[in-house]
JSON list of C-alpha atoms and ligand atoms in Angstrom, two decimals:
[
{"chain": "A", "resi": 1, "resn": "UNK", "atom": "CA", "xyz": [22.73, -0.38, -17.76]},
{"chain": "A", "resi": 2, "resn": "UNK", "atom": "CA", "xyz": [21.36, -4.48, -17.83]},
{"chain": "A", "resi": 3, "resn": "UNK", "atom": "CA", "xyz": [18.58, -5.74, -15.64]},
{"chain": "A", "resi": 4, "resn": "UNK", "atom": "CA", "xyz": [21.78, -7.82, -13.82]},
{"chain": "A", "resi": 5, "resn": "UNK", "atom": "CA", "xyz": [23.75, -4.94, -13.30]},
{"chain": "A", "resi": 6, "resn": "UNK", "atom": "CA", "xyz": [20.95, -2.84, -11.89]},
{"chain": "A", "resi": 7, "resn": "UNK", "atom": "CA", "xyz": [20.51, -5.74, -9.42]},
{"chain": "A", "resi": 8, "resn": "UNK", "atom": "CA", "xyz": [24.03, -5.79, -8.28]},
{"chain": "A", "resi": 9, "resn": "UNK", "atom": "CA", "xyz": [23.72, -1.92, -8.10]},
{"chain": "A", "resi": 10, "resn": "UNK", "atom": "CA", "xyz": [20.97, -2.17, -5.51]},
{"chain": "A", "resi": 11, "resn": "UNK", "atom": "CA", "xyz": [22.08, -5.55, -3.95]},
{"chain": "A", "resi": 12, "resn": "UNK", "atom": "CA", "xyz": [25.62, -3.73, -3.21]},
{"chain": "A", "resi": 13, "resn": "UNK", "atom": "CA", "xyz": [24.07, -0.87, -1.31]},
{"chain": "A", "resi": 14, "resn": "UNK", "atom": "CA", "xyz": [21.66, -2.84, 0.83]},
{"chain": "A", "resi": 15, "resn": "UNK", "atom": "CA", "xyz": [22.35, -3.40, 4.90]},
{"chain": "A", "resi": 16, "resn": "UNK", "atom": "CA", "xyz": [22.53, -7.09, 5.40]},
{"chain": "A", "resi": 17, "resn": "UNK", "atom": "CA", "xyz": [19.39, -7.24, 7.45]},
{"chain": "A", "resi": 18, "resn": "UNK", "atom": "CA", "xyz": [17.41, -5.71, 4.43]},
{"chain": "A", "resi": 19, "resn": "UNK", "atom": "CA", "xyz": [15.62, -8.30, 1.99]},
{"chain": "A", "resi": 20, "resn": "UNK", "atom": "CA", "xyz": [15.23, -7.39, -1.65]},
{"chain": "A", "resi": 21, "resn": "UNK", "atom": "CA", "xyz": [11.90, -8.33, -3.08]},
{"chain": "A", "resi": 22, "resn": "UNK", "atom": "CA", "xyz": [12.39, -8.11, -6.84]},
{"chain": "A", "resi": 23, "resn": "UNK", "atom": "CA", "xyz": [9.03, -6.93, -8.00]},
{"chain": "A", "resi": 24, "resn": "UNK", "atom": "CA", "xyz": [8.29, -8.55, -11.64]},
{"chain": "A", "resi": 25, "resn": "UNK", "atom": "CA", "xyz": [5.08, -7.78, -12.68]},
{"chain": "A", "resi": 26, "resn": "UNK", "atom": "CA", "xyz": [4.14, -7.44, -16.41]},
{"chain": "A", "resi": 27, "resn": "UNK", "atom": "CA", "xyz": [7.83, -8.71, -17.29]},
{"chain": "A", "resi": 28, "resn": "UNK", "atom": "CA", "xyz": [8.58, -11.70, -19.13]},
{"chain": "A", "resi": 29, "resn": "UNK", "atom": "CA", "xyz": [10.13, -14.61, -17.78]},
{"chain": "A", "resi": 30, "resn": "UNK", "atom": "CA", "xyz": [13.39, -14.02, -20.08]},
{"chain": "A", "resi": 31, "resn": "UNK", "atom": "CA", "xyz": [13.85, -10.97, -17.81]},
{"chain": "A", "resi": 32, "resn": "UNK", "atom": "CA", "xyz": [13.22, -12.73, -14.28]},
{"chain": "A", "resi": 33, "resn": "UNK", "atom": "CA", "xyz": [15.71, -15.55, -15.28]},
{"chain": "A", "resi": 34, "resn": "UNK", "atom": "CA", "xyz": [18.14, -12.58, -16.00]},
{"chain": "A", "resi": 35, "resn": "UNK", "atom": "CA", "xyz": [17.99, -11.79, -12.38]},
{"chain": "A", "resi": 36, "resn": "UNK", "atom": "CA", "xyz": [17.39, -15.30, -10.99]},
{"chain": "A", "resi": 37, "resn": "UNK", "atom": "CA", "xyz": [20.85, -16.67, -12.81]},
{"chain": "A", "resi": 38, "resn": "UNK", "atom": "CA", "xyz": [22.31, -13.50, -11.11]},
{"chain": "A", "resi": 39, "resn": "UNK", "atom": "CA", "xyz": [21.44, -14.93, -7.81]},
{"chain": "A", "resi": 40, "resn": "UNK", "atom": "CA", "xyz": [17.81, -13.38, -7.15]},
{"chain": "A", "resi": 41, "resn": "UNK", "atom": "CA", "xyz": [15.83, -15.99, -5.52]},
{"chain": "A", "resi": 42, "resn": "UNK", "atom": "CA", "xyz": [12.64, -13.32, -4.13]},
{"chain": "A", "resi": 43, "resn": "UNK", "atom": "CA", "xyz": [10.22, -12.22, -6.68]},
{"chain": "A", "resi": 44, "resn": "UNK", "atom": "CA", "xyz": [7.07, -10.35, -6.21]},
{"chain": "A", "resi": 45, "resn": "UNK", "atom": "CA", "xyz": [4.20, -10.35, -8.21]},
{"chain": "A", "resi": 46, "resn": "UNK", "atom": "CA", "xyz": [0.98, -8.12, -7.55]},
{"chain": "A", "resi": 47, "resn": "UNK", "atom": "CA", "xyz": [-1.76, -10.50, -9.73]},
{"chain": "A", "resi": 48, "resn": "UNK", "atom": "CA", "xyz": [-2.34, -14.19, -8.91]},
{"chain": "A", "resi": 49, "resn": "UNK", "atom": "CA", "xyz": [-2.72, -15.58, -12.17]},
{"chain": "A", "resi": 50, "resn": "UNK", "atom": "CA", "xyz": [0.46, -14.14, -13.47]},
{"chain": "A", "resi": 51, "resn": "UNK", "atom": "CA", "xyz": [2.25, -15.47, -10.40]},
{"chain": "A", "resi": 52, "resn": "UNK", "atom": "CA", "xyz": [0.89, -18.77, -11.00]},
{"chain": "A", "resi": 53, "resn": "UNK", "atom": "CA", "xyz": [2.08, -18.82, -14.59]},
{"chain": "A", "resi": 54, "resn": "UNK", "atom": "CA", "xyz": [5.41, -17.72, -13.58]},
{"chain": "A", "resi": 55, "resn": "UNK", "atom": "CA", "xyz": [5.83, -19.90, -10.97]},
{"chain": "A", "resi": 56, "resn": "UNK", "atom": "CA", "xyz": [4.95, -22.99, -13.46]},
{"chain": "A", "resi": 57, "resn": "UNK", "atom": "CA", "xyz": [7.69, -22.00, -16.04]},
{"chain": "A", "resi": 58, "resn": "UNK", "atom": "CA", "xyz": [10.44, -21.33, -13.51]},
{"chain": "A", "resi": 59, "resn": "UNK", "atom": "CA", "xyz": [12.96, -23.04, -11.09]},
{"chain": "A", "resi": 60, "resn": "UNK", "atom": "CA", "xyz": [11.43, -24.23, -7.90]},
{"chain": "A", "resi": 61, "resn": "UNK", "atom": "CA", "xyz": [13.95, -22.79, -5.50]},
{"chain": "A", "resi": 62, "resn": "UNK", "atom": "CA", "xyz": [12.31, -19.37, -5.99]},
{"chain": "A", "resi": 63, "resn": "UNK", "atom": "CA", "xyz": [10.06, -17.51, -3.05]},
{"chain": "A", "resi": 64, "resn": "UNK", "atom": "CA", "xyz": [6.98, -16.27, -4.40]},
{"chain": "A", "resi": 65, "resn": "UNK", "atom": "CA", "xyz": [5.63, -13.22, -2.73]},
{"chain": "A", "resi": 66, "resn": "UNK", "atom": "CA", "xyz": [2.24, -11.96, -3.55]},
{"chain": "A", "resi": 67, "resn": "UNK", "atom": "CA", "xyz": [2.14, -8.39, -2.87]},
{"chain": "A", "resi": 68, "resn": "UNK", "atom": "CA", "xyz": [-1.01, -6.84, -4.57]},
{"chain": "A", "resi": 69, "resn": "UNK", "atom": "CA", "xyz": [-4.15, -7.03, -3.58]},
{"chain": "A", "resi": 70, "resn": "UNK", "atom": "CA", "xyz": [-5.84, -10.27, -3.00]},
{"chain": "A", "resi": 71, "resn": "UNK", "atom": "CA", "xyz": [-9.51, -11.50, -3.75]},
{"chain": "A", "resi": 72, "resn": "UNK", "atom": "CA", "xyz": [-10.66, -13.93, -1.59]},
{"chain": "A", "resi": 73, "resn": "UNK", "atom": "CA", "xyz": [-11.81, -16.44, -4.46]},
{"chain": "A", "resi": 74, "resn": "UNK", "atom": "CA", "xyz": [-8.20, -16.35, -5.71]},
{"chain": "A", "resi": 75, "resn": "UNK", "atom": "CA", "xyz": [-6.24, -17.54, -2.95]},
{"chain": "A", "resi": 76, "resn": "UNK", "atom": "CA", "xyz": [-6.55, -21.42, -3.83]},
{"chain": "A", "resi": 77, "resn": "UNK", "atom": "CA", "xyz": [-4.36, -20.96, -6.60]},
{"chain": "A", "resi": 78, "resn": "UNK", "atom": "CA", "xyz": [-1.38, -19.40, -5.00]},
{"chain": "A", "resi": 79, "resn": "UNK", "atom": "CA", "xyz": [-1.97, -21.52, -1.71]},
{"chain": "A", "resi": 80, "resn": "UNK", "atom": "CA", "xyz": [0.12, -24.32, -2.49]},
{"chain": "A", "resi": 81, "resn": "UNK", "atom": "CA", "xyz": [3.22, -22.51, -3.52]},
{"chain": "A", "resi": 82, "resn": "UNK", "atom": "CA", "xyz": [3.37, -18.62, -2.08]},
{"chain": "A", "resi": 83, "resn": "UNK", "atom": "CA", "xyz": [5.88, -17.82, 0.58]},
{"chain": "A", "resi": 84, "resn": "UNK", "atom": "CA", "xyz": [4.58, -14.63, 1.70]},
{"chain": "A", "resi": 85, "resn": "UNK", "atom": "CA", "xyz": [1.09, -12.69, 1.38]},
{"chain": "A", "resi": 86, "resn": "UNK", "atom": "CA", "xyz": [1.99, -8.69, 1.73]},
{"chain": "A", "resi": 87, "resn": "UNK", "atom": "CA", "xyz": [-1.29, -7.25, 1.47]},
{"chain": "A", "resi": 88, "resn": "UNK", "atom": "CA", "xyz": [-3.51, -8.80, 4.09]},
{"chain": "A", "resi": 89, "resn": "UNK", "atom": "CA", "xyz": [-6.04, -5.89, 4.81]},
{"chain": "A", "resi": 90, "resn": "UNK", "atom": "CA", "xyz": [-9.12, -8.18, 6.29]},
{"chain": "A", "resi": 91, "resn": "UNK", "atom": "CA", "xyz": [-10.31, -11.06, 8.54]},
{"chain": "A", "resi": 92, "resn": "UNK", "atom": "CA", "xyz": [-12.36, -12.53, 6.02]},
{"chain": "A", "resi": 93, "resn": "UNK", "atom": "CA", "xyz": [-9.13, -12.87, 3.84]},
{"chain": "A", "resi": 94, "resn": "UNK", "atom": "CA", "xyz": [-7.13, -14.25, 6.57]},
{"chain": "A", "resi": 95, "resn": "UNK", "atom": "CA", "xyz": [-9.78, -16.91, 7.24]},
{"chain": "A", "resi": 96, "resn": "UNK", "atom": "CA", "xyz": [-9.72, -17.83, 3.80]},
{"chain": "A", "resi": 97, "resn": "UNK", "atom": "CA", "xyz": [-5.86, -18.01, 3.47]},
{"chain": "A", "resi": 98, "resn": "UNK", "atom": "CA", "xyz": [-6.17, -20.24, 6.59]},
{"chain": "A", "resi": 99, "resn": "UNK", "atom": "CA", "xyz": [-8.61, -22.77, 4.86]},
{"chain": "A", "resi": 100, "resn": "UNK", "atom": "CA", "xyz": [-6.38, -23.09, 1.84]},
{"chain": "A", "resi": 101, "resn": "UNK", "atom": "CA", "xyz": [-3.54, -23.62, 3.95]},
{"chain": "A", "resi": 102, "resn": "UNK", "atom": "CA", "xyz": [-4.81, -26.35, 5.79]},
{"chain": "A", "resi": 103, "resn": "UNK", "atom": "CA", "xyz": [-6.02, -27.81, 2.61]},
{"chain": "A", "resi": 104, "resn": "UNK", "atom": "CA", "xyz": [-2.21, -27.66, 1.55]},
{"chain": "A", "resi": 105, "resn": "UNK", "atom": "CA", "xyz": [-1.00, -29.00, 4.80]},
{"chain": "A", "resi": 106, "resn": "UNK", "atom": "CA", "xyz": [1.12, -26.00, 5.52]},
{"chain": "A", "resi": 107, "resn": "UNK", "atom": "CA", "xyz": [1.29, -22.75, 7.38]},
{"chain": "A", "resi": 108, "resn": "UNK", "atom": "CA", "xyz": [1.25, -19.48, 5.26]},
{"chain": "A", "resi": 109, "resn": "UNK", "atom": "CA", "xyz": [3.14, -16.60, 6.37]},
{"chain": "A", "resi": 110, "resn": "UNK", "atom": "CA", "xyz": [1.22, -13.15, 5.62]},
{"chain": "A", "resi": 111, "resn": "UNK", "atom": "CA", "xyz": [2.01, -9.46, 6.40]},
{"chain": "A", "resi": 112, "resn": "UNK", "atom": "CA", "xyz": [-0.85, -7.19, 7.63]},
{"chain": "A", "resi": 113, "resn": "UNK", "atom": "CA", "xyz": [-0.95, -4.27, 5.17]},
{"chain": "A", "resi": 114, "resn": "UNK", "atom": "CA", "xyz": [-1.31, -0.99, 6.90]},
{"chain": "A", "resi": 115, "resn": "UNK", "atom": "CA", "xyz": [-2.82, 2.09, 6.00]},
{"chain": "A", "resi": 116, "resn": "UNK", "atom": "CA", "xyz": [-0.16, 5.03, 6.17]},
{"chain": "A", "resi": 117, "resn": "UNK", "atom": "CA", "xyz": [-0.82, 7.20, 2.98]},
{"chain": "A", "resi": 118, "resn": "UNK", "atom": "CA", "xyz": [-2.66, 10.05, 3.59]},
{"chain": "A", "resi": 119, "resn": "UNK", "atom": "CA", "xyz": [-4.27, 9.82, 0.11]},
{"chain": "A", "resi": 120, "resn": "UNK", "atom": "CA", "xyz": [-7.60, 8.08, -0.33]},
{"chain": "A", "resi": 121, "resn": "UNK", "atom": "CA", "xyz": [-6.52, 4.42, -0.65]},
{"chain": "A", "resi": 122, "resn": "UNK", "atom": "CA", "xyz": [-8.83, 1.69, -0.86]},
{"chain": "A", "resi": 123, "resn": "UNK", "atom": "CA", "xyz": [-6.26, -0.87, 0.77]},
{"chain": "A", "resi": 124, "resn": "UNK", "atom": "CA", "xyz": [-4.87, -1.30, 3.76]},
{"chain": "A", "resi": 125, "resn": "UNK", "atom": "CA", "xyz": [-6.25, -1.30, 7.66]},
{"chain": "A", "resi": 126, "resn": "UNK", "atom": "CA", "xyz": [-5.75, 1.44, 10.17]},
{"chain": "A", "resi": 127, "resn": "UNK", "atom": "CA", "xyz": [-3.47, 0.27, 13.37]},
{"chain": "A", "resi": 128, "resn": "UNK", "atom": "CA", "xyz": [-6.20, -0.20, 15.50]},
{"chain": "A", "resi": 129, "resn": "UNK", "atom": "CA", "xyz": [-8.13, -2.41, 13.38]},
{"chain": "A", "resi": 130, "resn": "UNK", "atom": "CA", "xyz": [-5.10, -4.83, 13.17]},
{"chain": "A", "resi": 131, "resn": "UNK", "atom": "CA", "xyz": [-4.74, -4.61, 16.56]},
{"chain": "A", "resi": 132, "resn": "UNK", "atom": "CA", "xyz": [-8.16, -5.64, 17.33]},
{"chain": "A", "resi": 133, "resn": "UNK", "atom": "CA", "xyz": [-7.96, -8.71, 14.85]},
{"chain": "A", "resi": 134, "resn": "UNK", "atom": "CA", "xyz": [-4.31, -9.64, 16.77]},
{"chain": "A", "resi": 135, "resn": "UNK", "atom": "CA", "xyz": [-6.21, -9.46, 20.28]},
{"chain": "A", "resi": 136, "resn": "UNK", "atom": "CA", "xyz": [-9.46, -11.69, 18.82]},
{"chain": "A", "resi": 137, "resn": "UNK", "atom": "CA", "xyz": [-10.48, -14.85, 19.90]},
{"chain": "A", "resi": 138, "resn": "UNK", "atom": "CA", "xyz": [-11.07, -15.80, 16.27]},
{"chain": "A", "resi": 139, "resn": "UNK", "atom": "CA", "xyz": [-7.45, -14.75, 15.40]},
{"chain": "A", "resi": 140, "resn": "UNK", "atom": "CA", "xyz": [-5.88, -17.05, 17.93]},
{"chain": "A", "resi": 141, "resn": "UNK", "atom": "CA", "xyz": [-8.06, -20.27, 16.31]},
{"chain": "A", "resi": 142, "resn": "UNK", "atom": "CA", "xyz": [-6.06, -19.57, 12.76]},
{"chain": "A", "resi": 143, "resn": "UNK", "atom": "CA", "xyz": [-3.45, -22.07, 12.96]},
{"chain": "A", "resi": 144, "resn": "UNK", "atom": "CA", "xyz": [-2.35, -22.34, 9.42]},
{"chain": "A", "resi": 145, "resn": "UNK", "atom": "CA", "xyz": [-1.58, -18.46, 8.85]},
{"chain": "A", "resi": 146, "resn": "UNK", "atom": "CA", "xyz": [1.37, -16.79, 10.84]},
{"chain": "A", "resi": 147, "resn": "UNK", "atom": "CA", "xyz": [1.42, -12.84, 10.45]},
{"chain": "A", "resi": 148, "resn": "UNK", "atom": "CA", "xyz": [5.03, -12.16, 10.48]},
{"chain": "A", "resi": 149, "resn": "UNK", "atom": "CA", "xyz": [5.24, -8.52, 9.90]},
{"chain": "A", "resi": 150, "resn": "UNK", "atom": "CA", "xyz": [3.55, -5.33, 8.32]},
{"chain": "A", "resi": 151, "resn": "UNK", "atom": "CA", "xyz": [3.36, -3.95, 4.66]},
{"chain": "A", "resi": 152, "resn": "UNK", "atom": "CA", "xyz": [2.72, -0.30, 3.96]},
{"chain": "A", "resi": 153, "resn": "UNK", "atom": "CA", "xyz": [2.60, 1.92, 0.81]},
{"chain": "A", "resi": 154, "resn": "UNK", "atom": "CA", "xyz": [3.62, 5.69, 1.21]},
{"chain": "A", "resi": 155, "resn": "UNK", "atom": "CA", "xyz": [1.56, 8.55, -0.57]},
{"chain": "A", "resi": 156, "resn": "UNK", "atom": "CA", "xyz": [2.82, 8.72, -4.32]},
{"chain": "A", "resi": 157, "resn": "UNK", "atom": "CA", "xyz": [4.43, 12.26, -3.65]},
{"chain": "A", "resi": 158, "resn": "UNK", "atom": "CA", "xyz": [7.42, 14.40, -4.20]},
{"chain": "A", "resi": 159, "resn": "UNK", "atom": "CA", "xyz": [7.22, 15.40, -0.64]},
{"chain": "A", "resi": 160, "resn": "UNK", "atom": "CA", "xyz": [10.03, 13.33, 1.28]},
{"chain": "A", "resi": 161, "resn": "UNK", "atom": "CA", "xyz": [9.14, 14.86, 4.51]},
{"chain": "A", "resi": 162, "resn": "UNK", "atom": "CA", "xyz": [5.68, 13.49, 4.09]},
{"chain": "A", "resi": 163, "resn": "UNK", "atom": "CA", "xyz": [6.96, 9.80, 2.79]},
{"chain": "A", "resi": 164, "resn": "UNK", "atom": "CA", "xyz": [9.08, 9.75, 6.11]},
{"chain": "A", "resi": 165, "resn": "UNK", "atom": "CA", "xyz": [6.33, 10.81, 8.26]},
{"chain": "A", "resi": 166, "resn": "UNK", "atom": "CA", "xyz": [4.31, 7.93, 6.69]},
{"chain": "A", "resi": 167, "resn": "UNK", "atom": "CA", "xyz": [7.16, 5.23, 6.91]},
{"chain": "A", "resi": 168, "resn": "UNK", "atom": "CA", "xyz": [7.86, 6.19, 10.43]},
{"chain": "A", "resi": 169, "resn": "UNK", "atom": "CA", "xyz": [3.96, 5.68, 11.46]},
{"chain": "A", "resi": 170, "resn": "UNK", "atom": "CA", "xyz": [4.52, 2.24, 10.11]},
{"chain": "A", "resi": 171, "resn": "UNK", "atom": "CA", "xyz": [7.85, 1.70, 12.07]},
{"chain": "A", "resi": 172, "resn": "UNK", "atom": "CA", "xyz": [5.77, 3.07, 15.15]},
{"chain": "A", "resi": 173, "resn": "UNK", "atom": "CA", "xyz": [2.98, 0.35, 14.07]},
{"chain": "A", "resi": 174, "resn": "UNK", "atom": "CA", "xyz": [5.20, -2.30, 13.86]},
{"chain": "A", "resi": 175, "resn": "UNK", "atom": "CA", "xyz": [7.20, -1.63, 17.59]},
{"chain": "A", "resi": 176, "resn": "UNK", "atom": "CA", "xyz": [3.71, -1.48, 19.35]},
{"chain": "A", "resi": 177, "resn": "UNK", "atom": "CA", "xyz": [2.82, -4.91, 17.78]},
{"chain": "A", "resi": 178, "resn": "UNK", "atom": "CA", "xyz": [5.91, -6.35, 18.83]},
{"chain": "A", "resi": 179, "resn": "UNK", "atom": "CA", "xyz": [4.33, -6.76, 22.65]},
{"chain": "A", "resi": 180, "resn": "UNK", "atom": "CA", "xyz": [1.34, -8.79, 21.21]},
{"chain": "A", "resi": 181, "resn": "UNK", "atom": "CA", "xyz": [3.53, -11.54, 19.97]},
{"chain": "A", "resi": 182, "resn": "UNK", "atom": "CA", "xyz": [1.50, -15.02, 20.07]},
{"chain": "A", "resi": 183, "resn": "UNK", "atom": "CA", "xyz": [1.93, -18.57, 18.23]},
{"chain": "A", "resi": 184, "resn": "UNK", "atom": "CA", "xyz": [0.46, -16.89, 15.04]},
{"chain": "A", "resi": 185, "resn": "UNK", "atom": "CA", "xyz": [1.67, -13.63, 15.58]},
{"chain": "A", "resi": 186, "resn": "UNK", "atom": "CA", "xyz": [5.53, -12.93, 15.15]},
{"chain": "A", "resi": 187, "resn": "UNK", "atom": "CA", "xyz": [6.18, -9.43, 13.76]},
{"chain": "A", "resi": 188, "resn": "UNK", "atom": "CA", "xyz": [9.64, -9.49, 12.28]},
{"chain": "A", "resi": 189, "resn": "UNK", "atom": "CA", "xyz": [9.26, -7.88, 8.78]},
{"chain": "A", "resi": 190, "resn": "UNK", "atom": "CA", "xyz": [8.62, -4.47, 7.91]},
{"chain": "A", "resi": 191, "resn": "UNK", "atom": "CA", "xyz": [7.71, -4.52, 3.92]},
{"chain": "A", "resi": 192, "resn": "UNK", "atom": "CA", "xyz": [8.20, -0.80, 2.81]},
{"chain": "A", "resi": 193, "resn": "UNK", "atom": "CA", "xyz": [9.99, 0.64, 0.06]},
{"chain": "A", "resi": 194, "resn": "UNK", "atom": "CA", "xyz": [9.82, 0.87, -3.57]},
{"chain": "A", "resi": 195, "resn": "UNK", "atom": "CA", "xyz": [12.25, 1.96, -6.55]},
{"chain": "A", "resi": 196, "resn": "UNK", "atom": "CA", "xyz": [11.52, 5.78, -5.98]},
{"chain": "A", "resi": 197, "resn": "UNK", "atom": "CA", "xyz": [12.11, 5.60, -1.87]},
{"chain": "A", "resi": 198, "resn": "UNK", "atom": "CA", "xyz": [13.42, 2.64, -0.60]},
{"chain": "A", "resi": 199, "resn": "UNK", "atom": "CA", "xyz": [16.49, 4.28, 0.75]},
{"chain": "A", "resi": 200, "resn": "UNK", "atom": "CA", "xyz": [14.54, 6.24, 2.72]},
{"chain": "A", "resi": 201, "resn": "UNK", "atom": "CA", "xyz": [12.44, 3.19, 3.83]},
{"chain": "A", "resi": 202, "resn": "UNK", "atom": "CA", "xyz": [15.59, 1.72, 4.97]},
{"chain": "A", "resi": 203, "resn": "UNK", "atom": "CA", "xyz": [16.62, 4.81, 7.13]},
{"chain": "A", "resi": 204, "resn": "UNK", "atom": "CA", "xyz": [12.86, 4.86, 8.53]},
{"chain": "A", "resi": 205, "resn": "UNK", "atom": "CA", "xyz": [13.68, 0.82, 9.58]},
{"chain": "A", "resi": 206, "resn": "UNK", "atom": "CA", "xyz": [12.52, -1.12, 6.79]},
{"chain": "A", "resi": 207, "resn": "UNK", "atom": "CA", "xyz": [13.63, -4.53, 6.55]},
{"chain": "A", "resi": 208, "resn": "UNK", "atom": "CA", "xyz": [12.14, -5.61, 3.35]},
{"chain": "A", "resi": 209, "resn": "UNK", "atom": "CA", "xyz": [12.17, -3.58, 0.16]},
{"chain": "A", "resi": 210, "resn": "UNK", "atom": "CA", "xyz": [9.75, -4.17, -2.92]},
{"chain": "A", "resi": 211, "resn": "UNK", "atom": "CA", "xyz": [11.82, -2.84, -6.22]},
{"chain": "A", "resi": 212, "resn": "UNK", "atom": "CA", "xyz": [10.52, -3.11, -9.78]},
{"chain": "A", "resi": 213, "resn": "UNK", "atom": "CA", "xyz": [11.49, -0.54, -12.19]},
{"chain": "A", "resi": 214, "resn": "UNK", "atom": "CA", "xyz": [14.69, 0.31, -10.78]},
{"chain": "A", "resi": 215, "resn": "UNK", "atom": "CA", "xyz": [15.73, -3.55, -11.34]},
{"chain": "A", "resi": 216, "resn": "UNK", "atom": "CA", "xyz": [13.50, -4.26, -14.76]},
{"chain": "A", "resi": 217, "resn": "UNK", "atom": "CA", "xyz": [13.09, -0.90, -16.33]},
{"chain": "A", "resi": 218, "resn": "UNK", "atom": "CA", "xyz": [9.67, 1.09, -16.59]},
{"chain": "A", "resi": 219, "resn": "UNK", "atom": "CA", "xyz": [6.72, -1.17, -17.26]},
{"chain": "A", "resi": 220, "resn": "UNK", "atom": "CA", "xyz": [4.67, -1.26, -20.37]},
{"chain": "A", "resi": 221, "resn": "UNK", "atom": "CA", "xyz": [1.06, -1.41, -19.49]},
{"chain": "A", "resi": 222, "resn": "UNK", "atom": "CA", "xyz": [0.08, -1.67, -22.97]},
{"chain": "B", "resi": 1, "resn": "PLP", "atom": "C1", "xyz": [4.77, -2.45, -8.55]},
{"chain": "B", "resi": 1, "resn": "PLP", "atom": "C2", "xyz": [4.72, -2.23, -7.36]},
{"chain": "B", "resi": 1, "resn": "PLP", "atom": "C3", "xyz": [6.10, -2.38, -6.39]},
{"chain": "B", "resi": 1, "resn": "PLP", "atom": "C4", "xyz": [7.38, -1.94, -7.16]},
{"chain": "B", "resi": 1, "resn": "PLP", "atom": "O1", "xyz": [7.09, -0.39, -7.69]},
{"chain": "B", "resi": 1, "resn": "PLP", "atom": "P1", "xyz": [8.32, 0.06, -8.44]},
{"chain": "B", "resi": 1, "resn": "PLP", "atom": "O2", "xyz": [8.16, 1.43, -8.25]},
{"chain": "B", "resi": 1, "resn": "PLP", "atom": "O3", "xyz": [8.68, -0.18, -9.81]},
{"chain": "B", "resi": 1, "resn": "PLP", "atom": "O4", "xyz": [9.89, -0.22, -7.70]},
{"chain": "B", "resi": 1, "resn": "PLP", "atom": "C5", "xyz": [6.06, -2.20, -5.12]},
{"chain": "B", "resi": 1, "resn": "PLP", "atom": "N1", "xyz": [5.06, -2.91, -4.31]},
{"chain": "B", "resi": 1, "resn": "PLP", "atom": "C6", "xyz": [4.04, -2.74, -4.59]},
{"chain": "B", "resi": 1, "resn": "PLP", "atom": "C7", "xyz": [2.82, -3.19, -3.73]},
{"chain": "B", "resi": 1, "resn": "PLP", "atom": "C8", "xyz": [3.63, -2.91, -6.39]},
{"chain": "B", "resi": 1, "resn": "PLP", "atom": "O5", "xyz": [2.47, -3.03, -6.84]}
]
């Protein structure tokens, strides 16, 4: 199937409350334009430099989501335009995003990345680490960021039951956070589900899926 047909197929199956992020990392602008011309306006990238390059070349009504691990020293390059940063997993990073948001006179929306996979992943916070941040005075002083939800990645496994348990953990964590709302903490988004598991993720409460290879085809890293 063509890229466009893949997109239409996936979109036709999504419930209305679920947002599709088209994960375009490693793919050329011509491929992105194909889904843009089919109506897609939300794109996800996992490297800041690549996202900046594509932002400069593409129409300006696109919402750019940073879905990868973020290095603090690179936040400044995306701060003028990034729409949502999915992978915030420590307070220092949040402070840096806030600082760059001030320079750009804007508020930047972020998600807390929560560690849900049992495999040893370097990224993501434990739920209690996130709630400690949310309840701290230092967090309440960050006026130019807003945490609008959570993001998680399940273990890379064939075991659907395990994936389901991990997605359910993220949903439960989100529900717990709902009671801690404040001016810069308004959890509304649960970003979970990729090409291989997005249907299961939606069944478990996802409101935002990040789909790459099922739209653009397999990635070639050579
Ligand atoms: C690459 C990536 C995806 C998309 O993966 P596919 O399996 O190609 O759909 C989703 N989320 C993150 C964080 C990614 O890095």
